[in-house]
Amino acid sequence: MKARAKINLTLEVFDRRADGYHDLRSLVVPISFADEVSLRPADEVTLHVTEAVSGVADWIGPTANNLAVRAAQLMQRVSGRTEGVLIDLVKRIPIGSGLGGGSADAAAVLHGLNDLWRLDISDDELAGLAAELGSDVPAQTLGGLVLMTGRGEHVTREAVSMSILHLVLVFPGAFVSTAEVYAHCVPQLTNGGQIVDNMRHALSGGEAEAVAAALYNGLSPAAESLCREIARARAALRAAGALGVSMSGSGSCVFGLARDAADAQRVAKNLAGMGLTAFPVHTCPVM
Ligand code: C5P
């Protein structure tokens, strides 16, 4: 299975809640940049990681905390099954990039075990179960263009049809902690819905310029104040010719919107000339 990264087209952050999380509202969409997950029947839940890009799994941490492993344990608990599974993970999405790599792996395991064990759990139910694994897992389990609210546990697939967007990802080579970015964020006071409506309108119109103008991430000021490289990557994307630039999640990955696939290649080449690692990708709005 492909475990697709996501980007946040919009991300608004509201009040901090009693449980320490922030209420948010975000439009997320899967992209063509992905890890690969294979599942094989096994006695125990085990994880085998291969790096698709050298160094990408450096921060992956202990297996017990891995979201893909926790997803398999969750499916054991929900189904009452006692057998395990061997999770073969080819890691391409950098840890701590804001692209939801760990969440994508977990979502792939939820879907994969649902099929392998013939559990017949609906996508909506799987997304509901996913909330206990992390704030981004429900949206990535549902897939497609999704509006997430609450701390991420409320997810709905958007009815708006969107054309494929061509983007360039830039990894600034530095990482920021999600908890630290949220702690430094100044929450938005109004909750008017205008930011999401602007993006929906731009997506249905299909003009890349309008989508570029509607990009929004309320965590950017906090992330950029904690990590100068993010601001530098943003400026470089602009200088390389991107129509609009935003950050994904809590960073550190920054993405720029391009007119089409050829334009994305051109922007990525300009960035490589500036010594930055850049990947041309596109959105995958339909599952
Ligand atoms: O849920 P996840 O593990 O991705 O969240 C990591 C951290 O980010 C949380 O511990 C919390 O500090 C912060 N966070 C938040 N509000 C959210 C999501 C995450 O404050 N909606």
CSV table of C-alpha atoms and ligand atoms in Angstrom, one decimal:
chain,number,residue,atom,x,y,z
A,1,MET,CA,0.0,0.0,0.0
A,2,LYS,CA,1.0,3.6,-0.6
A,3,ALA,CA,0.9,5.6,2.7
A,4,ARG,CA,0.5,9.1,1.3
A,5,ALA,CA,1.8,12.3,3.0
A,6,LYS,CA,-0.7,15.1,3.4
A,7,ILE,CA,-0.4,18.9,3.2
A,8,ASN,CA,-2.6,21.4,5.0
A,9,LEU,CA,-4.1,23.8,2.5
A,10,THR,CA,-5.5,25.8,5.4
A,11,LEU,CA,-4.9,25.4,9.1
A,12,GLU,CA,-6.5,27.6,11.7
A,13,VAL,CA,-5.7,27.2,15.4
A,14,PHE,CA,-8.2,28.3,18.1
A,15,ASP,CA,-8.2,28.0,21.9
A,16,ARG,CA,-6.2,25.6,24.0
A,17,ARG,CA,-8.5,23.1,25.6
A,18,ALA,CA,-8.6,21.6,29.0
A,19,ASP,CA,-6.9,18.4,27.7
A,20,GLY,CA,-3.9,20.5,26.5
A,21,TYR,CA,-4.7,20.2,22.8
A,22,HIS,CA,-5.9,23.1,20.6
A,23,ASP,CA,-9.1,23.2,18.7
A,24,LEU,CA,-8.3,23.6,15.0
A,25,ARG,CA,-9.9,23.7,11.6
A,26,SER,CA,-7.9,22.4,8.7
A,27,LEU,CA,-8.4,21.4,5.0
A,28,VAL,CA,-6.0,18.5,4.3
A,29,VAL,CA,-5.3,16.6,1.1
A,30,PRO,CA,-3.0,13.6,0.3
A,31,ILE,CA,-0.1,14.1,-2.1
A,32,SER,CA,1.9,11.8,-4.4
A,33,PHE,CA,4.9,11.7,-1.9
A,34,ALA,CA,4.4,8.4,0.0
A,35,ASP,CA,5.9,5.7,2.2
A,36,GLU,CA,5.2,2.1,1.2
A,37,VAL,CA,3.6,-0.4,3.7
A,38,SER,CA,3.3,-4.2,3.2
A,39,LEU,CA,1.6,-6.5,5.6
A,40,ARG,CA,2.3,-10.2,6.0
A,41,PRO,CA,0.7,-12.6,8.5
A,42,ALA,CA,2.9,-13.2,11.5
A,43,ASP,CA,2.6,-14.4,15.1
A,44,GLU,CA,3.6,-11.1,16.7
A,45,VAL,CA,3.3,-7.4,15.6
A,46,THR,CA,6.7,-6.6,14.2
A,47,LEU,CA,8.1,-3.7,12.3
A,48,HIS,CA,10.8,-3.7,9.6
A,49,VAL,CA,11.9,-0.3,8.3
A,50,THR,CA,13.9,0.4,5.1
A,51,GLU,CA,15.0,3.9,4.2
A,52,ALA,CA,14.0,5.0,0.7
A,53,VAL,CA,16.1,8.0,1.2
A,54,SER,CA,19.3,7.8,3.3
A,55,GLY,CA,18.9,9.3,6.8
A,56,VAL,CA,15.1,9.7,6.5
A,57,ALA,CA,14.3,7.2,9.4
A,58,ASP,CA,17.0,8.5,11.7
A,59,TRP,CA,14.5,9.9,14.2
A,60,ILE,CA,12.0,7.0,14.1
A,61,GLY,CA,12.4,6.1,17.8
A,62,PRO,CA,11.6,2.9,19.6
A,63,THR,CA,9.3,0.4,17.8
A,64,ALA,CA,6.8,0.3,20.7
A,65,ASN,CA,5.9,4.0,20.1
A,66,ASN,CA,5.7,3.7,16.4
A,67,LEU,CA,2.3,4.7,15.1
A,68,ALA,CA,2.1,1.8,12.6
A,69,VAL,CA,2.7,-0.7,15.4
A,70,ARG,CA,0.2,1.0,17.6
A,71,ALA,CA,-2.3,0.9,14.8
A,72,ALA,CA,-1.9,-2.9,14.5
A,73,GLN,CA,-2.3,-3.3,18.3
A,74,LEU,CA,-5.5,-1.2,18.1
A,75,MET,CA,-6.9,-3.5,15.4
A,76,GLN,CA,-6.0,-6.5,17.5
A,77,ARG,CA,-8.0,-5.0,20.4
A,78,VAL,CA,-11.0,-3.9,18.3
A,79,SER,CA,-11.2,-7.3,16.5
A,80,GLY,CA,-10.2,-9.6,19.3
A,81,ARG,CA,-7.7,-11.3,16.9
A,82,THR,CA,-4.6,-12.7,18.7
A,83,GLU,CA,-2.3,-13.2,15.6
A,84,GLY,CA,0.2,-10.4,14.8
A,85,VAL,CA,1.5,-9.0,11.5
A,86,LEU,CA,4.8,-8.1,10.0
A,87,ILE,CA,4.8,-4.5,8.9
A,88,ASP,CA,7.3,-3.8,6.2
A,89,LEU,CA,7.8,0.0,6.0
A,90,VAL,CA,9.7,1.7,3.2
A,91,LYS,CA,10.2,5.2,4.7
A,92,ARG,CA,10.4,8.2,2.4
A,93,ILE,CA,8.5,10.9,4.3
A,94,PRO,CA,10.8,12.6,6.8
A,95,ILE,CA,10.0,12.5,10.5
A,96,GLY,CA,9.1,15.9,11.9
A,97,SER,CA,8.2,17.5,8.5
A,98,GLY,CA,4.5,18.2,9.1
A,99,LEU,CA,3.6,15.9,6.3
A,100,GLY,CA,1.9,13.3,8.5
A,101,GLY,CA,4.3,10.5,7.6
A,102,GLY,CA,3.7,8.5,10.8
A,103,SER,CA,0.0,9.1,10.6
A,104,ALA,CA,0.0,7.9,6.9
A,105,ASP,CA,1.7,4.7,7.9
A,106,ALA,CA,-0.8,4.1,10.7
A,107,ALA,CA,-3.7,4.8,8.4
A,108,ALA,CA,-2.3,2.2,5.9
A,109,VAL,CA,-2.1,-0.4,8.6
A,110,LEU,CA,-5.7,0.2,9.7
A,111,HIS,CA,-6.9,-0.2,6.2
A,112,GLY,CA,-4.6,-3.1,5.5
A,113,LEU,CA,-5.6,-5.1,8.5
A,114,ASN,CA,-9.2,-4.4,7.9
A,115,ASP,CA,-8.8,-6.1,4.5
A,116,LEU,CA,-6.4,-8.9,5.6
A,117,TRP,CA,-8.5,-9.9,8.5
A,118,ARG,CA,-11.8,-9.3,6.6
A,119,LEU,CA,-13.2,-7.1,9.4
A,120,ASP,CA,-15.5,-5.0,7.1
A,121,ILE,CA,-15.1,-1.9,9.3
A,122,SER,CA,-16.4,1.2,7.3
A,123,ASP,CA,-14.0,4.1,6.5
A,124,ASP,CA,-15.9,6.4,8.9
A,125,GLU,CA,-15.6,3.9,11.7
A,126,LEU,CA,-11.9,3.4,11.0
A,127,ALA,CA,-11.3,7.2,11.1
A,128,GLY,CA,-13.2,7.3,14.5
A,129,LEU,CA,-10.8,4.6,15.9
A,130,ALA,CA,-7.8,6.4,14.5
A,131,ALA,CA,-8.3,9.4,16.8
A,132,GLU,CA,-6.6,7.7,19.7
A,133,LEU,CA,-3.4,7.2,17.7
A,134,GLY,CA,-2.8,11.0,16.9
A,135,SER,CA,-4.5,14.2,15.7
A,136,ASP,CA,-3.7,13.7,12.0
A,137,VAL,CA,-4.6,10.0,11.7
A,138,PRO,CA,-8.4,10.3,11.3
A,139,ALA,CA,-8.1,12.6,8.3
A,140,GLN,CA,-5.5,10.5,6.6
A,141,THR,CA,-7.5,7.3,7.3
A,142,LEU,CA,-10.6,8.9,5.7
A,143,GLY,CA,-8.4,10.0,2.7
A,144,GLY,CA,-9.2,12.5,-0.1
A,145,LEU,CA,-9.9,16.2,0.6
A,146,VAL,CA,-10.9,16.3,4.3
A,147,LEU,CA,-12.0,19.0,6.7
A,148,MET,CA,-10.7,18.2,10.2
A,149,THR,CA,-12.0,20.0,13.3
A,150,GLY,CA,-11.8,19.5,17.1
A,151,ARG,CA,-8.1,18.5,17.8
A,152,GLY,CA,-8.4,16.5,14.5
A,153,GLU,CA,-10.8,13.8,15.7
A,154,HIS,CA,-13.8,15.2,13.7
A,155,VAL,CA,-13.3,14.6,10.0
A,156,THR,CA,-15.6,15.0,7.0
A,157,ARG,CA,-14.8,14.4,3.3
A,158,GLU,CA,-15.3,17.6,1.3
A,159,ALA,CA,-17.9,17.6,-1.4
A,160,VAL,CA,-16.0,20.1,-3.5
A,161,SER,CA,-14.4,18.6,-6.6
A,162,MET,CA,-10.8,19.9,-7.0
A,163,SER,CA,-8.4,19.5,-9.9
A,164,ILE,CA,-4.9,18.2,-9.3
A,165,LEU,CA,-2.5,20.8,-7.8
A,166,HIS,CA,1.2,20.7,-8.7
A,167,LEU,CA,3.5,21.6,-5.8
A,168,VAL,CA,7.1,21.7,-4.8
A,169,LEU,CA,8.1,20.4,-1.3
A,170,VAL,CA,11.2,21.9,0.4
A,171,PHE,CA,12.7,20.3,3.4
A,172,PRO,CA,14.7,23.0,5.3
A,173,GLY,CA,17.0,20.5,6.9
A,174,ALA,CA,15.9,21.4,10.4
A,175,PHE,CA,13.1,20.1,12.6
A,176,VAL,CA,10.7,21.7,15.1
A,177,SER,CA,8.7,19.9,17.8
A,178,THR,CA,4.9,20.0,17.2
A,179,ALA,CA,4.2,20.5,20.9
A,180,GLU,CA,6.6,23.5,21.0
A,181,VAL,CA,5.1,25.1,17.9
A,182,TYR,CA,1.6,24.8,19.4
A,183,ALA,CA,2.9,26.2,22.7
A,184,HIS,CA,4.3,29.3,20.9
A,185,CYS,CA,1.2,29.8,18.7
A,186,VAL,CA,-1.1,32.8,19.3
A,187,PRO,CA,-4.5,31.3,18.8
A,188,GLN,CA,-7.0,32.9,16.4
A,189,LEU,CA,-9.8,34.8,18.1
A,190,THR,CA,-12.5,34.7,15.5
A,191,ASN,CA,-14.0,31.5,14.2
A,192,GLY,CA,-15.8,32.9,11.1
A,193,GLY,CA,-15.1,30.1,8.6
A,194,GLN,CA,-14.0,32.6,5.9
A,195,ILE,CA,-10.5,31.0,5.5
A,196,VAL,CA,-12.0,27.5,4.6
A,197,ASP,CA,-14.7,29.1,2.4
A,198,ASN,CA,-12.1,31.0,0.4
A,199,MET,CA,-10.1,27.8,-0.2
A,200,ARG,CA,-13.2,25.8,-1.2
A,201,HIS,CA,-14.1,28.6,-3.7
A,202,ALA,CA,-10.6,28.6,-5.1
A,203,LEU,CA,-10.4,24.8,-5.3
A,204,SER,CA,-13.7,24.6,-7.2
A,205,GLY,CA,-12.6,27.4,-9.6
A,206,GLY,CA,-9.5,25.4,-10.4
A,207,GLU,CA,-7.2,28.4,-10.8
A,208,ALA,CA,-3.7,27.7,-9.2
A,209,GLU,CA,-3.3,31.5,-8.5
A,210,ALA,CA,-6.5,31.6,-6.5
A,211,VAL,CA,-5.5,28.5,-4.5
A,212,ALA,CA,-2.1,30.1,-3.9
A,213,ALA,CA,-3.8,33.2,-2.5
A,214,ALA,CA,-6.1,31.2,-0.2
A,215,LEU,CA,-3.3,29.1,1.4
A,216,TYR,CA,-3.2,29.7,5.2
A,217,ASN,CA,-1.3,28.3,8.2
A,218,GLY,CA,-1.8,29.8,11.6
A,219,LEU,CA,1.2,27.9,13.0
A,220,SER,CA,3.7,29.5,10.5
A,221,PRO,CA,4.6,32.6,12.7
A,222,ALA,CA,5.4,30.3,15.7
A,223,ALA,CA,7.3,27.7,13.6
A,224,GLU,CA,9.3,30.4,11.9
A,225,SER,CA,10.2,32.1,15.1
A,226,LEU,CA,11.5,28.8,16.4
A,227,CYS,CA,13.3,27.8,13.2
A,228,ARG,CA,14.8,30.4,10.9
A,229,GLU,CA,15.4,27.8,8.2
A,230,ILE,CA,11.6,27.6,7.6
A,231,ALA,CA,11.5,31.4,6.8
A,232,ARG,CA,14.5,30.9,4.5
A,233,ALA,CA,12.9,28.0,2.7
A,234,ARG,CA,9.7,30.1,2.2
A,235,ALA,CA,11.7,33.0,0.7
A,236,ALA,CA,13.7,30.6,-1.6
A,237,LEU,CA,10.4,29.1,-2.9
A,238,ARG,CA,9.1,32.5,-3.7
A,239,ALA,CA,12.4,33.5,-5.4
A,240,ALA,CA,12.4,30.2,-7.4
A,241,GLY,CA,9.0,31.2,-8.9
A,242,ALA,CA,6.3,29.5,-6.8
A,243,LEU,CA,2.8,31.1,-7.1
A,244,GLY,CA,2.2,30.9,-3.3
A,245,VAL,CA,4.0,29.3,-0.4
A,246,SER,CA,2.8,27.8,2.9
A,247,MET,CA,4.0,25.4,5.5
A,248,SER,CA,2.5,21.9,6.2
A,249,GLY,CA,1.1,21.2,9.7
A,250,SER,CA,3.6,22.4,12.3
A,251,GLY,CA,6.5,22.3,9.8
A,252,SER,CA,9.2,22.1,9.0
A,253,CYS,CA,8.3,21.2,5.4
A,254,VAL,CA,7.3,24.2,3.2
A,255,PHE,CA,5.5,23.8,-0.1
A,256,GLY,CA,5.0,26.1,-3.1
A,257,LEU,CA,2.2,26.0,-5.6
A,258,ALA,CA,3.1,25.7,-9.3
A,259,ARG,CA,1.0,26.3,-12.4
A,260,ASP,CA,1.4,22.8,-13.8
A,261,ALA,CA,3.8,19.8,-13.7
A,262,ALA,CA,6.4,21.5,-16.0
A,263,ASP,CA,6.3,24.6,-13.8
A,264,ALA,CA,6.8,22.5,-10.7
A,265,GLN,CA,9.9,20.8,-12.3
A,266,ARG,CA,11.2,24.3,-13.2
A,267,VAL,CA,10.8,25.6,-9.6
A,268,ALA,CA,12.4,22.5,-8.2
A,269,LYS,CA,15.4,22.9,-10.5
A,270,ASN,CA,15.8,26.6,-9.5
A,271,LEU,CA,15.8,25.5,-5.8
A,272,ALA,CA,18.4,22.7,-6.5
A,273,GLY,CA,20.5,25.5,-8.0
A,274,MET,CA,20.2,27.3,-4.6
A,275,GLY,CA,21.4,24.2,-2.8
A,276,LEU,CA,18.0,23.2,-1.4
A,277,THR,CA,16.4,19.7,-1.6
A,278,ALA,CA,13.1,20.1,-3.4
A,279,PHE,CA,10.6,17.5,-4.7
A,280,PRO,CA,7.9,18.2,-7.4
A,281,VAL,CA,4.7,16.4,-6.3
A,282,HIS,CA,1.0,16.7,-6.9
A,283,THR,CA,-2.2,16.3,-4.8
A,284,CYS,CA,-4.2,13.0,-4.9
A,285,PRO,CA,-7.7,14.4,-3.9
A,286,VAL,CA,-9.5,11.2,-4.9
A,287,MET,CA,-8.9,8.0,-3.0
B,1,C5P,O1,-1.7,14.4,18.4
B,1,C5P,P1,-0.3,14.6,18.1
B,1,C5P,O2,0.6,13.6,18.8
B,1,C5P,O3,0.0,14.8,16.7
B,1,C5P,O4,0.1,16.0,18.9
B,1,C5P,C1,1.4,16.4,19.3
B,1,C5P,C2,1.4,17.6,20.2
B,1,C5P,O5,1.0,18.7,19.5
B,1,C5P,C3,0.4,17.5,21.3
B,1,C5P,O6,0.9,16.8,22.4
B,1,C5P,C4,0.0,18.9,21.6
B,1,C5P,O7,1.0,19.5,22.4
B,1,C5P,C5,0.1,19.6,20.2
B,1,C5P,N1,-1.2,19.6,19.6
B,1,C5P,C6,-2.1,20.6,20.0
B,1,C5P,N2,-3.4,20.6,19.4
B,1,C5P,C7,-3.7,19.8,18.3
B,1,C5P,C8,-2.8,18.9,17.9
B,1,C5P,C9,-1.5,18.8,18.5
B,1,C5P,O8,-1.9,21.4,20.9
B,1,C5P,N3,-4.9,19.9,17.8
